PDB file of C-alpha atoms and ligand atoms in Angstrom:
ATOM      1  CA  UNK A   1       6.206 -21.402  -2.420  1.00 97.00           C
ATOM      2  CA  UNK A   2       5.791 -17.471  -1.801  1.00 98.00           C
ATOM      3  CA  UNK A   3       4.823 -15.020  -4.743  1.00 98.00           C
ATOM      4  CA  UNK A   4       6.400 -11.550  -4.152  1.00 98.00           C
ATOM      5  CA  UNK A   5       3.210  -9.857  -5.485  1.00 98.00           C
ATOM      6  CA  UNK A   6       4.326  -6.023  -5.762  1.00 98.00           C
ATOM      7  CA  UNK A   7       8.513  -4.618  -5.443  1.00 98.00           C
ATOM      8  CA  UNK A   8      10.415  -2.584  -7.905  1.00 97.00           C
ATOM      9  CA  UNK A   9      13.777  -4.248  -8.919  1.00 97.00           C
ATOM     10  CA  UNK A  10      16.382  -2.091 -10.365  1.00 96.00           C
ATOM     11  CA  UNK A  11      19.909  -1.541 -10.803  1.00 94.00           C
ATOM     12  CA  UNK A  12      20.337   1.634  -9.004  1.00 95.00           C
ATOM     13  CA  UNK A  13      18.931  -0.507  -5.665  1.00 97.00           C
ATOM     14  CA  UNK A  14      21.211  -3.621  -6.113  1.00 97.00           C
ATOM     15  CA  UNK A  15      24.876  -4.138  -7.590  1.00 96.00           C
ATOM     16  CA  UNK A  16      24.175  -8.159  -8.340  1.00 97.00           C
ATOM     17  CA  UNK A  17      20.195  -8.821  -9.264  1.00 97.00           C
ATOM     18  CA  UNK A  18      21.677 -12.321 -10.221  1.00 97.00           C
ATOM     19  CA  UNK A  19      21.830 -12.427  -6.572  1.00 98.00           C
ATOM     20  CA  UNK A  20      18.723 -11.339  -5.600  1.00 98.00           C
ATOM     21  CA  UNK A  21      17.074 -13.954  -7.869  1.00 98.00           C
ATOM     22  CA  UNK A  22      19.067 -16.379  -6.294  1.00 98.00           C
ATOM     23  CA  UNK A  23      18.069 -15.446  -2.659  1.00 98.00           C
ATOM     24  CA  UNK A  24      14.702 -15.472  -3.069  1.00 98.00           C
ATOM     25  CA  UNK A  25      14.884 -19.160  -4.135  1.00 98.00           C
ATOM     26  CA  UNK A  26      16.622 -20.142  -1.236  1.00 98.00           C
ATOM     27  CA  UNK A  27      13.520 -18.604   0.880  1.00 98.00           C
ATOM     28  CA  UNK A  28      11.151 -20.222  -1.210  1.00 98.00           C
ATOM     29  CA  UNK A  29       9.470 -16.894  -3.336  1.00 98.00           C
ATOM     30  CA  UNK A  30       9.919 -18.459  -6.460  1.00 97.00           C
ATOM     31  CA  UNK A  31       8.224 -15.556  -8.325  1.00 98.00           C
ATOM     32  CA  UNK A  32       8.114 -11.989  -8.080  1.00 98.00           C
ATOM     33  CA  UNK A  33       5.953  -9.251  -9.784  1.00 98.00           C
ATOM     34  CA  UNK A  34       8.061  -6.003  -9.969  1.00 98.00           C
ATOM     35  CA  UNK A  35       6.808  -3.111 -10.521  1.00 98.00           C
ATOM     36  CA  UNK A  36       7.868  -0.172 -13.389  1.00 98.00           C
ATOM     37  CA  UNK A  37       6.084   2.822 -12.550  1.00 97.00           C
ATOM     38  CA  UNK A  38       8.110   5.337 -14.158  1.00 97.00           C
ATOM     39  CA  UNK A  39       9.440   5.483 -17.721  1.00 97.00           C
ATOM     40  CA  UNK A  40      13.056   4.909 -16.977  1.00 97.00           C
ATOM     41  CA  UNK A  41      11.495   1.594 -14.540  1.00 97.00           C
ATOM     42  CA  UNK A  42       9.326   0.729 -16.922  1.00 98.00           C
ATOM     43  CA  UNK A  43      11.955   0.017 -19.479  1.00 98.00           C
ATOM     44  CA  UNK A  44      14.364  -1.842 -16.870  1.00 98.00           C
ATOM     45  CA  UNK A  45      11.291  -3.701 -15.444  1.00 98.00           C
ATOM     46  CA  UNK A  46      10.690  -4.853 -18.897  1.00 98.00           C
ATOM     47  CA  UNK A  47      14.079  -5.691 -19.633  1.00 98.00           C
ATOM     48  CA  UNK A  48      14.512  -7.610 -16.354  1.00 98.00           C
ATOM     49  CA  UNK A  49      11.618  -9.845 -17.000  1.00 98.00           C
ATOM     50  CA  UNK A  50      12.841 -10.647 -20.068  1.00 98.00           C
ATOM     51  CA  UNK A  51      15.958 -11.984 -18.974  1.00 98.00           C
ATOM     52  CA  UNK A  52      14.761 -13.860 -15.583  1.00 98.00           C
ATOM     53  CA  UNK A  53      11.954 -16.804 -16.012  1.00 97.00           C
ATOM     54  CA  UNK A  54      10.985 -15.805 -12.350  1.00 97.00           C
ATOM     55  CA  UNK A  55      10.451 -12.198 -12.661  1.00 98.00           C
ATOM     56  CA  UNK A  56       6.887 -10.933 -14.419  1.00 98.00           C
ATOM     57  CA  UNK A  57       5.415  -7.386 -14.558  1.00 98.00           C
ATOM     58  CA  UNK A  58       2.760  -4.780 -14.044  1.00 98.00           C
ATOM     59  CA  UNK A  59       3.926  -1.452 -15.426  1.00 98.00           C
ATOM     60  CA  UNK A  60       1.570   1.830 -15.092  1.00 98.00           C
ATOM     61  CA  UNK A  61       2.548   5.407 -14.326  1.00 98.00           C
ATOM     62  CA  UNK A  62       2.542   6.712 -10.374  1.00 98.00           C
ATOM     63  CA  UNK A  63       0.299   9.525  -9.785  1.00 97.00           C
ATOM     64  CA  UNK A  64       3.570  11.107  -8.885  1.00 96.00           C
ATOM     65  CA  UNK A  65       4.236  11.310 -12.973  1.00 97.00           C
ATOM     66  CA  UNK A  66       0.978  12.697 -13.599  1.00 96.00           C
ATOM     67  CA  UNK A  67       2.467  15.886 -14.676  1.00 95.00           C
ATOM     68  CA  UNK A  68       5.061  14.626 -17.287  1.00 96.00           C
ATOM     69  CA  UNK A  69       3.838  12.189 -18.891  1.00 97.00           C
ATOM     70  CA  UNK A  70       1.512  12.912 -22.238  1.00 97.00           C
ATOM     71  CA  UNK A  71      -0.553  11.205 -23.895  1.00 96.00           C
ATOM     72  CA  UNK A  72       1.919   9.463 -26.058  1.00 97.00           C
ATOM     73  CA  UNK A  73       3.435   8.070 -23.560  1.00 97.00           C
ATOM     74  CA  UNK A  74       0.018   6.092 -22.234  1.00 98.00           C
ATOM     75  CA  UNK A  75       0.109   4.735 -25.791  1.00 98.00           C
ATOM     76  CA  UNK A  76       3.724   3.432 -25.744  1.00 97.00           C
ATOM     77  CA  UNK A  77       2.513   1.836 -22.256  1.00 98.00           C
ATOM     78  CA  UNK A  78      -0.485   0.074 -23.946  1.00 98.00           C
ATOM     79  CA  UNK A  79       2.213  -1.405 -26.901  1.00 98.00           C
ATOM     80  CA  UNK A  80       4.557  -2.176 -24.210  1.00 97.00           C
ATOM     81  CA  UNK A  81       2.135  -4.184 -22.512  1.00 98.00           C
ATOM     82  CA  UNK A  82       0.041  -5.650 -25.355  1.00 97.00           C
ATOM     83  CA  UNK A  83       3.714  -6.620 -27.022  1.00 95.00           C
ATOM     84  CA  UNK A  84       4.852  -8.594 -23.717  1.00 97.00           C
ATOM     85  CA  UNK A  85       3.557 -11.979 -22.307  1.00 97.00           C
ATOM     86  CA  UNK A  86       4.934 -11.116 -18.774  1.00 98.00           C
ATOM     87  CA  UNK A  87       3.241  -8.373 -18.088  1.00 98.00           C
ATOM     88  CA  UNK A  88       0.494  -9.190 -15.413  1.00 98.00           C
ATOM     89  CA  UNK A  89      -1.230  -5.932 -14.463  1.00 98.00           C
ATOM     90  CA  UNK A  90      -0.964  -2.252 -14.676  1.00 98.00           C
ATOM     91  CA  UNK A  91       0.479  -0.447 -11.494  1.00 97.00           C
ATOM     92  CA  UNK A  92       1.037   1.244  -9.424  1.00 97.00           C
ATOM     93  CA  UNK A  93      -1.298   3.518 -10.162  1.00 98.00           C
ATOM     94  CA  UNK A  94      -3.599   5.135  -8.218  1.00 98.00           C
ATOM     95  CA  UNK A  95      -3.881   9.119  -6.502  1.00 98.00           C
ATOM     96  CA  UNK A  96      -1.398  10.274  -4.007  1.00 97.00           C
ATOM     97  CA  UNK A  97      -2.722  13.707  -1.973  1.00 97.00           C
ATOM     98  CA  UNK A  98       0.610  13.139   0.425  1.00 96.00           C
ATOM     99  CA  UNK A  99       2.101  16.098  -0.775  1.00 93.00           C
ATOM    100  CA  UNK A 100      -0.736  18.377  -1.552  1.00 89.00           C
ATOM    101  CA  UNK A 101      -3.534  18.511  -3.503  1.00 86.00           C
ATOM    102  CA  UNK A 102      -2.922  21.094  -5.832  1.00 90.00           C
ATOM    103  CA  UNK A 103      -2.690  17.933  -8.831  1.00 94.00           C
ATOM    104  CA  UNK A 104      -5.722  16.273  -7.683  1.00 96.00           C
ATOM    105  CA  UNK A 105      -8.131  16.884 -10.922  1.00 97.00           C
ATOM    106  CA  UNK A 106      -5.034  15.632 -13.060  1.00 97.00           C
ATOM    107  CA  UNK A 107      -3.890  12.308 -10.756  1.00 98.00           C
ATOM    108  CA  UNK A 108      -7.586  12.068 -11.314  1.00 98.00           C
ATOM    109  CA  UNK A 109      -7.992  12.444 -14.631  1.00 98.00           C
ATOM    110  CA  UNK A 110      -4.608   9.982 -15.418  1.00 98.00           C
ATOM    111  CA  UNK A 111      -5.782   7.638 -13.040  1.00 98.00           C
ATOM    112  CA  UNK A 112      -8.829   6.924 -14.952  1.00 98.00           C
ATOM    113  CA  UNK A 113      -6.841   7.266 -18.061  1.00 98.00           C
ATOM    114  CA  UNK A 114      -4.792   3.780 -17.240  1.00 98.00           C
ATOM    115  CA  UNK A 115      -8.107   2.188 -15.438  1.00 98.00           C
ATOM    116  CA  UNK A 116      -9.717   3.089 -18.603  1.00 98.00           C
ATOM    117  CA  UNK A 117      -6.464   0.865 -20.562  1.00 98.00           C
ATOM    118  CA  UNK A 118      -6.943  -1.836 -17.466  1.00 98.00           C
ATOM    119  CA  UNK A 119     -10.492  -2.006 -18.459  1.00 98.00           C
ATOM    120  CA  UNK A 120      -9.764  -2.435 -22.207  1.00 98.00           C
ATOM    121  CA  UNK A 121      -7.029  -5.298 -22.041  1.00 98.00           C
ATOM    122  CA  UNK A 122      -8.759  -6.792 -19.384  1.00 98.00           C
ATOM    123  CA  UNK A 123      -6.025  -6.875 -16.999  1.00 98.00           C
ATOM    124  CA  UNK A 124      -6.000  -6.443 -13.102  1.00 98.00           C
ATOM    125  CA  UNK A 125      -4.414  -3.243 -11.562  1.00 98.00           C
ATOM    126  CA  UNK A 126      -2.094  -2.614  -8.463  1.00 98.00           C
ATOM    127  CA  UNK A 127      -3.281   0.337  -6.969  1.00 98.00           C
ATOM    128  CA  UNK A 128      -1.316   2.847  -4.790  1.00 98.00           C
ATOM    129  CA  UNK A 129      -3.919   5.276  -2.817  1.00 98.00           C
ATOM    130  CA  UNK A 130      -2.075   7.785   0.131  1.00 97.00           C
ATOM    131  CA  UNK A 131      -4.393  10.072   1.748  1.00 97.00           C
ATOM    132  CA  UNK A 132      -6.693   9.541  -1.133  1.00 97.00           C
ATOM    133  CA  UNK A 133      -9.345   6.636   0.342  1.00 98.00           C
ATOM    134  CA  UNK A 134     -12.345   8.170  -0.841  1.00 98.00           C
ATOM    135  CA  UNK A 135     -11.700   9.451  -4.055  1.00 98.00           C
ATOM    136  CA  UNK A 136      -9.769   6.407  -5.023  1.00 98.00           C
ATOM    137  CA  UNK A 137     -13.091   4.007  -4.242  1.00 98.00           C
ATOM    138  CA  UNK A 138     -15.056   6.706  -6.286  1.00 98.00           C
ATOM    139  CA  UNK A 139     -12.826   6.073  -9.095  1.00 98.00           C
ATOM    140  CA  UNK A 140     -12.654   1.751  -8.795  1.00 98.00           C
ATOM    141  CA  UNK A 141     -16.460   1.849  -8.407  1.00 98.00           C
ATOM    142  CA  UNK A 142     -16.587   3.545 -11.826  1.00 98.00           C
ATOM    143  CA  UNK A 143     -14.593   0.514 -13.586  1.00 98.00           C
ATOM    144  CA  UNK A 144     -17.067  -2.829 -12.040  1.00 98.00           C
ATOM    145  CA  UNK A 145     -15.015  -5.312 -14.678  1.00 98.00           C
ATOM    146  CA  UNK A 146     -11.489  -4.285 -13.038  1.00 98.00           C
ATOM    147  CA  UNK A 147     -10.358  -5.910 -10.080  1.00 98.00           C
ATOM    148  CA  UNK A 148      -7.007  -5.813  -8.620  1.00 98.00           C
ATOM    149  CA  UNK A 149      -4.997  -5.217  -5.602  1.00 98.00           C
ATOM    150  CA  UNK A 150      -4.659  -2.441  -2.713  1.00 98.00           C
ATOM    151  CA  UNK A 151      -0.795  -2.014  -2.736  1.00 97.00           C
ATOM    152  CA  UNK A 152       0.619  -1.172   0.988  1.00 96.00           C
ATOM    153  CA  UNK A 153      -2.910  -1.126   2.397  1.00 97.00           C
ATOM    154  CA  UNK A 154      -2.822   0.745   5.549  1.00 93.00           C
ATOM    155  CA  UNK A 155      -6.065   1.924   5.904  1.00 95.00           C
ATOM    156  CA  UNK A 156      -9.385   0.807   8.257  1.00 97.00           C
ATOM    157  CA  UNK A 157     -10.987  -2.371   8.816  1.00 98.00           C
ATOM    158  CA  UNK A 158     -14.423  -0.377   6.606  1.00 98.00           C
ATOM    159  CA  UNK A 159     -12.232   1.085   3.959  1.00 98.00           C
ATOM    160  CA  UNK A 160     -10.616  -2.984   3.671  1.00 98.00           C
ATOM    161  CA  UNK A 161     -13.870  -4.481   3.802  1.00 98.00           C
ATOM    162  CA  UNK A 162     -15.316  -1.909   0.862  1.00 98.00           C
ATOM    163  CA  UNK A 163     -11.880  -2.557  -1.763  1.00 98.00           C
ATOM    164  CA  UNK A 164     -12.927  -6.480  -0.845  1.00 98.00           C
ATOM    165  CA  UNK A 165     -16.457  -5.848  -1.657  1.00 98.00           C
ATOM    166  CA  UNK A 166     -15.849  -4.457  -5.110  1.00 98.00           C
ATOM    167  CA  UNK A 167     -13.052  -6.854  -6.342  1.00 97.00           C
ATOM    168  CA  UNK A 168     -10.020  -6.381  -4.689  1.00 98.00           C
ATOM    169  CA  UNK A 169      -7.433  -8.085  -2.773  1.00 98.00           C
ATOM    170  CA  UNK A 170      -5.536  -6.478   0.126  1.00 98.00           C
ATOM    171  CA  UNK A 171      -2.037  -6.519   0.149  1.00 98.00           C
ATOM    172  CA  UNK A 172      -0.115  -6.782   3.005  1.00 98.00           C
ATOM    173  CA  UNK A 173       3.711  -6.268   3.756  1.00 98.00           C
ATOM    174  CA  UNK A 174       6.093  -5.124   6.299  1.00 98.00           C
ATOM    175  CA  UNK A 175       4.481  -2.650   7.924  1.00 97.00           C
ATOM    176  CA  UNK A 176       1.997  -5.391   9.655  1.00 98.00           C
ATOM    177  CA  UNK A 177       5.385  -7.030  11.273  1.00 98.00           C
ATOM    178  CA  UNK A 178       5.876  -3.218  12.663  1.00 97.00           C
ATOM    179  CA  UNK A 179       5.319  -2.701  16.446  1.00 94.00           C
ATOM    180  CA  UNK A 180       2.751  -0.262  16.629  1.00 93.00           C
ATOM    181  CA  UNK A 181       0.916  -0.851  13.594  1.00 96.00           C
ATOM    182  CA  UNK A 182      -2.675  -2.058  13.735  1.00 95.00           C
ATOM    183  CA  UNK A 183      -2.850  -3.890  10.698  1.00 97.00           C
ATOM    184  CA  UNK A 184      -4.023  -6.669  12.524  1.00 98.00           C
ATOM    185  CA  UNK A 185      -7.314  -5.864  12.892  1.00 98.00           C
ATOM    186  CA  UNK A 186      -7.998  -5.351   9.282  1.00 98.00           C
ATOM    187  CA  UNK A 187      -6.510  -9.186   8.827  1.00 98.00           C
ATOM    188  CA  UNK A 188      -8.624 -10.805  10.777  1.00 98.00           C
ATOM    189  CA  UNK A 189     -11.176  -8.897   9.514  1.00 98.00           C
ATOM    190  CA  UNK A 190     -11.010  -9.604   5.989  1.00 98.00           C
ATOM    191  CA  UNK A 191      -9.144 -13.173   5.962  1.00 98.00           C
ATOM    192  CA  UNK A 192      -6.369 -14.814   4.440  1.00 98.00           C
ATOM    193  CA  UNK A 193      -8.850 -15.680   1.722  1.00 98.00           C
ATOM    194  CA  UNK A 194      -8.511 -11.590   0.427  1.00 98.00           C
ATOM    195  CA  UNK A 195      -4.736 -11.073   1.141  1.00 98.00           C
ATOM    196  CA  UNK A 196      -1.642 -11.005  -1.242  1.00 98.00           C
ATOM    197  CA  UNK A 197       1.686 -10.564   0.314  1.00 98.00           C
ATOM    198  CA  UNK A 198       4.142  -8.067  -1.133  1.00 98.00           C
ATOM    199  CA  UNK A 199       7.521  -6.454  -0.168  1.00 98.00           C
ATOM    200  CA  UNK A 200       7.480  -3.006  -2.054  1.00 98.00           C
ATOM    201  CA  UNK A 201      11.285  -3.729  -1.779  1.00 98.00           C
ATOM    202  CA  UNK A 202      13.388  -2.212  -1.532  1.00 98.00           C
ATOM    203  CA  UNK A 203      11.015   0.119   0.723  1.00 96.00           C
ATOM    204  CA  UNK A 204       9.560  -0.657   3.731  1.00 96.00           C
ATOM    205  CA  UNK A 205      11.753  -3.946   5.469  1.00 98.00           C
ATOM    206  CA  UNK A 206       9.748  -5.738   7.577  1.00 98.00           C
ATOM    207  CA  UNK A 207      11.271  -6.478  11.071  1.00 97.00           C
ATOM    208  CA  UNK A 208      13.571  -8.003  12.227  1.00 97.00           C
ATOM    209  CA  UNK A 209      15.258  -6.551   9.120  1.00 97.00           C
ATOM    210  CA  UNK A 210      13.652  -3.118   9.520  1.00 97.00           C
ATOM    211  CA  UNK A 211      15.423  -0.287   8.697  1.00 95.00           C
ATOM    212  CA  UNK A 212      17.352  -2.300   6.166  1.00 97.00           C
ATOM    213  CA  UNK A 213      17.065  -2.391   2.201  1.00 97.00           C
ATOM    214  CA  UNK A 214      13.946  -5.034   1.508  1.00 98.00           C
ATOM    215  CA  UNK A 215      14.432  -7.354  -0.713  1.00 98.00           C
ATOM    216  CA  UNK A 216      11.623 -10.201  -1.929  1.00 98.00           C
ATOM    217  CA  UNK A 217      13.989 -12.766   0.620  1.00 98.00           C
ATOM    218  CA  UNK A 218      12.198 -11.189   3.368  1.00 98.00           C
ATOM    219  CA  UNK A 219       8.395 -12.105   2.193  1.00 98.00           C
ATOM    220  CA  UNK A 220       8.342 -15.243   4.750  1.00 98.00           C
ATOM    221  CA  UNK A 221       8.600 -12.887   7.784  1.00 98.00           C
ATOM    222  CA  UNK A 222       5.608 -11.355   6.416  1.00 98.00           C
ATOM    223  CA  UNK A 223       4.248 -15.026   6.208  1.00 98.00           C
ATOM    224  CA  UNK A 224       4.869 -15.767   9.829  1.00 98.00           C
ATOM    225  CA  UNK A 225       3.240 -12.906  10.815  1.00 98.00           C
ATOM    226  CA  UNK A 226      -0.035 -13.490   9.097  1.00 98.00           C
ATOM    227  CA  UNK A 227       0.570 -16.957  10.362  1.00 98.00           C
ATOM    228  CA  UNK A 228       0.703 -15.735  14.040  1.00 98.00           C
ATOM    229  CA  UNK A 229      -2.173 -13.064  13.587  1.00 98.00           C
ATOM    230  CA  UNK A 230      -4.764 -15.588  12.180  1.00 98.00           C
ATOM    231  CA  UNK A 231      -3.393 -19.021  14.083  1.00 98.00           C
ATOM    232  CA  UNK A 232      -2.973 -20.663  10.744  1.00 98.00           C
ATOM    233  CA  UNK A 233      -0.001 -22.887   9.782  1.00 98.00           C
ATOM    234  CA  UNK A 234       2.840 -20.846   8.001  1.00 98.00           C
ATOM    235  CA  UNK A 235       2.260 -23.370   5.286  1.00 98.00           C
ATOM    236  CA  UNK A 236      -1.349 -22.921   5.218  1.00 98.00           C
ATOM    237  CA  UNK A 237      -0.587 -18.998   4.510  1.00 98.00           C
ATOM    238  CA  UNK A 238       1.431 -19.529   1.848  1.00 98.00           C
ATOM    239  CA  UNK A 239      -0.537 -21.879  -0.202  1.00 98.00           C
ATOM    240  CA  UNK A 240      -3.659 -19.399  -0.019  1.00 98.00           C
ATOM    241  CA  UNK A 241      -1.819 -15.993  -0.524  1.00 98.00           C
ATOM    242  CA  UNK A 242       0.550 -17.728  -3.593  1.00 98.00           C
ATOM    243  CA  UNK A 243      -3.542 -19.274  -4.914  1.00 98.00           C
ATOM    244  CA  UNK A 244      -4.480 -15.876  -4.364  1.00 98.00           C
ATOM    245  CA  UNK A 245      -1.995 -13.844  -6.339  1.00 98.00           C
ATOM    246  CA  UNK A 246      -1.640 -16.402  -9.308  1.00 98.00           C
ATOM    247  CA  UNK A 247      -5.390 -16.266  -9.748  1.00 98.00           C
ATOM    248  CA  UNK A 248      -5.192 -12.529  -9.566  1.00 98.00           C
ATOM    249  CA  UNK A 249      -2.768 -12.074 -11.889  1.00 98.00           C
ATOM    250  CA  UNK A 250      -3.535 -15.455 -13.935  1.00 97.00           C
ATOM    251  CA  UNK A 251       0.217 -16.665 -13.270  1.00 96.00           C
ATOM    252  CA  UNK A 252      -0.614 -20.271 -14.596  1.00 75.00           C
TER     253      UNK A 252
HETATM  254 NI1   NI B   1       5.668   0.206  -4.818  1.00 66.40          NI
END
């Protein structure tokens, strides 16, 4: 069984999510953490999870809402999580200098905001970091209790081995089945033993789907990649990552 740690599921991405559900049992990812990072997702997220046994939650604000959302909102996202068994984690959230860095003291300041609210419900976080490495360690080495994951890691073999030395899975998706990415290394650097697999559907399809909308279906190509990178059984892969993410986000 695969665990689908990290993809945003909404309406506006699929007609039928009855579907969707369905699909991903026929490939075997029998669970599947979406992701509400916005306050319109947030609310769907929530609503989703309710309705589908398979489906559980983090929900946190994208530093890409940093400038919108107040301070009321981060206390309707602490009742919205303290109020709801199915949420799992807060993310994504994290600093994102993609588009400038104009933003940067407040991504930084609402970043440790919702590490502060990780910290304080003791739950793990899914971080997003893009162009951001070193202020985004900075900020998880201030928080030693929280541990979490790297979402999309696409970074070096050091900056993997330092998120893995504090706490924190890596997790890998598509982008490791592209051709010219080098995501290799850092795998068999780090080890199955520190990887969680994720889509970030319906971004990012892995190939031979690429190009495509992603869905959580496609998490065993991601699976037979790792399984080809590190010479371990496909079934060997999945047992470990799916250990890995229900431990992280204490799916028992
Ligand atoms: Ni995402």
């Amino acid at each position: 069984m695969y665990i689908d740690t990290h993809c945003h599921l909404s309406k506006e991405d699929y007609d039928d999510i009855d579907l969707v559900i369905k699909e991903n049992k026929e490939k075997n990812v029998n669970r599947i953490i979406i992701s509400g990072c916005t306050k319109e997702t947030i609310v769907e997220s929530i609503a989703l999870a309710d309705k589908y046994q398979e489906v559980y939650l983090t929900i946190g604000y994208h530093p890409s809402e940093a400038k919108i959302i107040t301070s009321k909102d981060l206390e309707l996202l602490e009742d919205q999580i303290r109020n709801n068994s199915k949420v799992k984690g807060i993310g994504e959230i994290g600093l994102d200098y993609h588009y400038g860095k104009e933003d940067i003291e407040l991504q930084k300041d609402f970043f440790r905001k919702q590490m502060k609210l990780a910290e304080k419900l003791n739950l793990p976080v899914v971080i997003h970091s893009r162009d951001a490495t070193k202020d985004t360690i900075s900020i998880l080495k201030e928080f030693p209790q929280v541990i979490g994951d790297i979402h999309c890691f696409s970074g070096s073999i050091e900056t993997a081995k330092i998120y893995v030395s504090i706490g924190y899975k890596i997790g890998i998706g598509g982008v490791v089945t592209f051709k010219n990415s080098n995501l290799y290394k850092v795998i068999e650097a780090i080890g199955i033993e520190n990887i969680v697999l994720e889509t970030d559907a319906p971004y990012l399809a892995p190939v031979p789907v690429r190009g495509k909308k992603n869905s959580s279906k496609y998490i065993p190509y991601i699976a037979d990649k790792l399984s080809e990178i590190l010479n371990i059984p496909v079934e060997k892969i999945a047992e470990i990552t799916t250990n890995n993410a229900v431990t992280l986000f204490d799916l028992k």
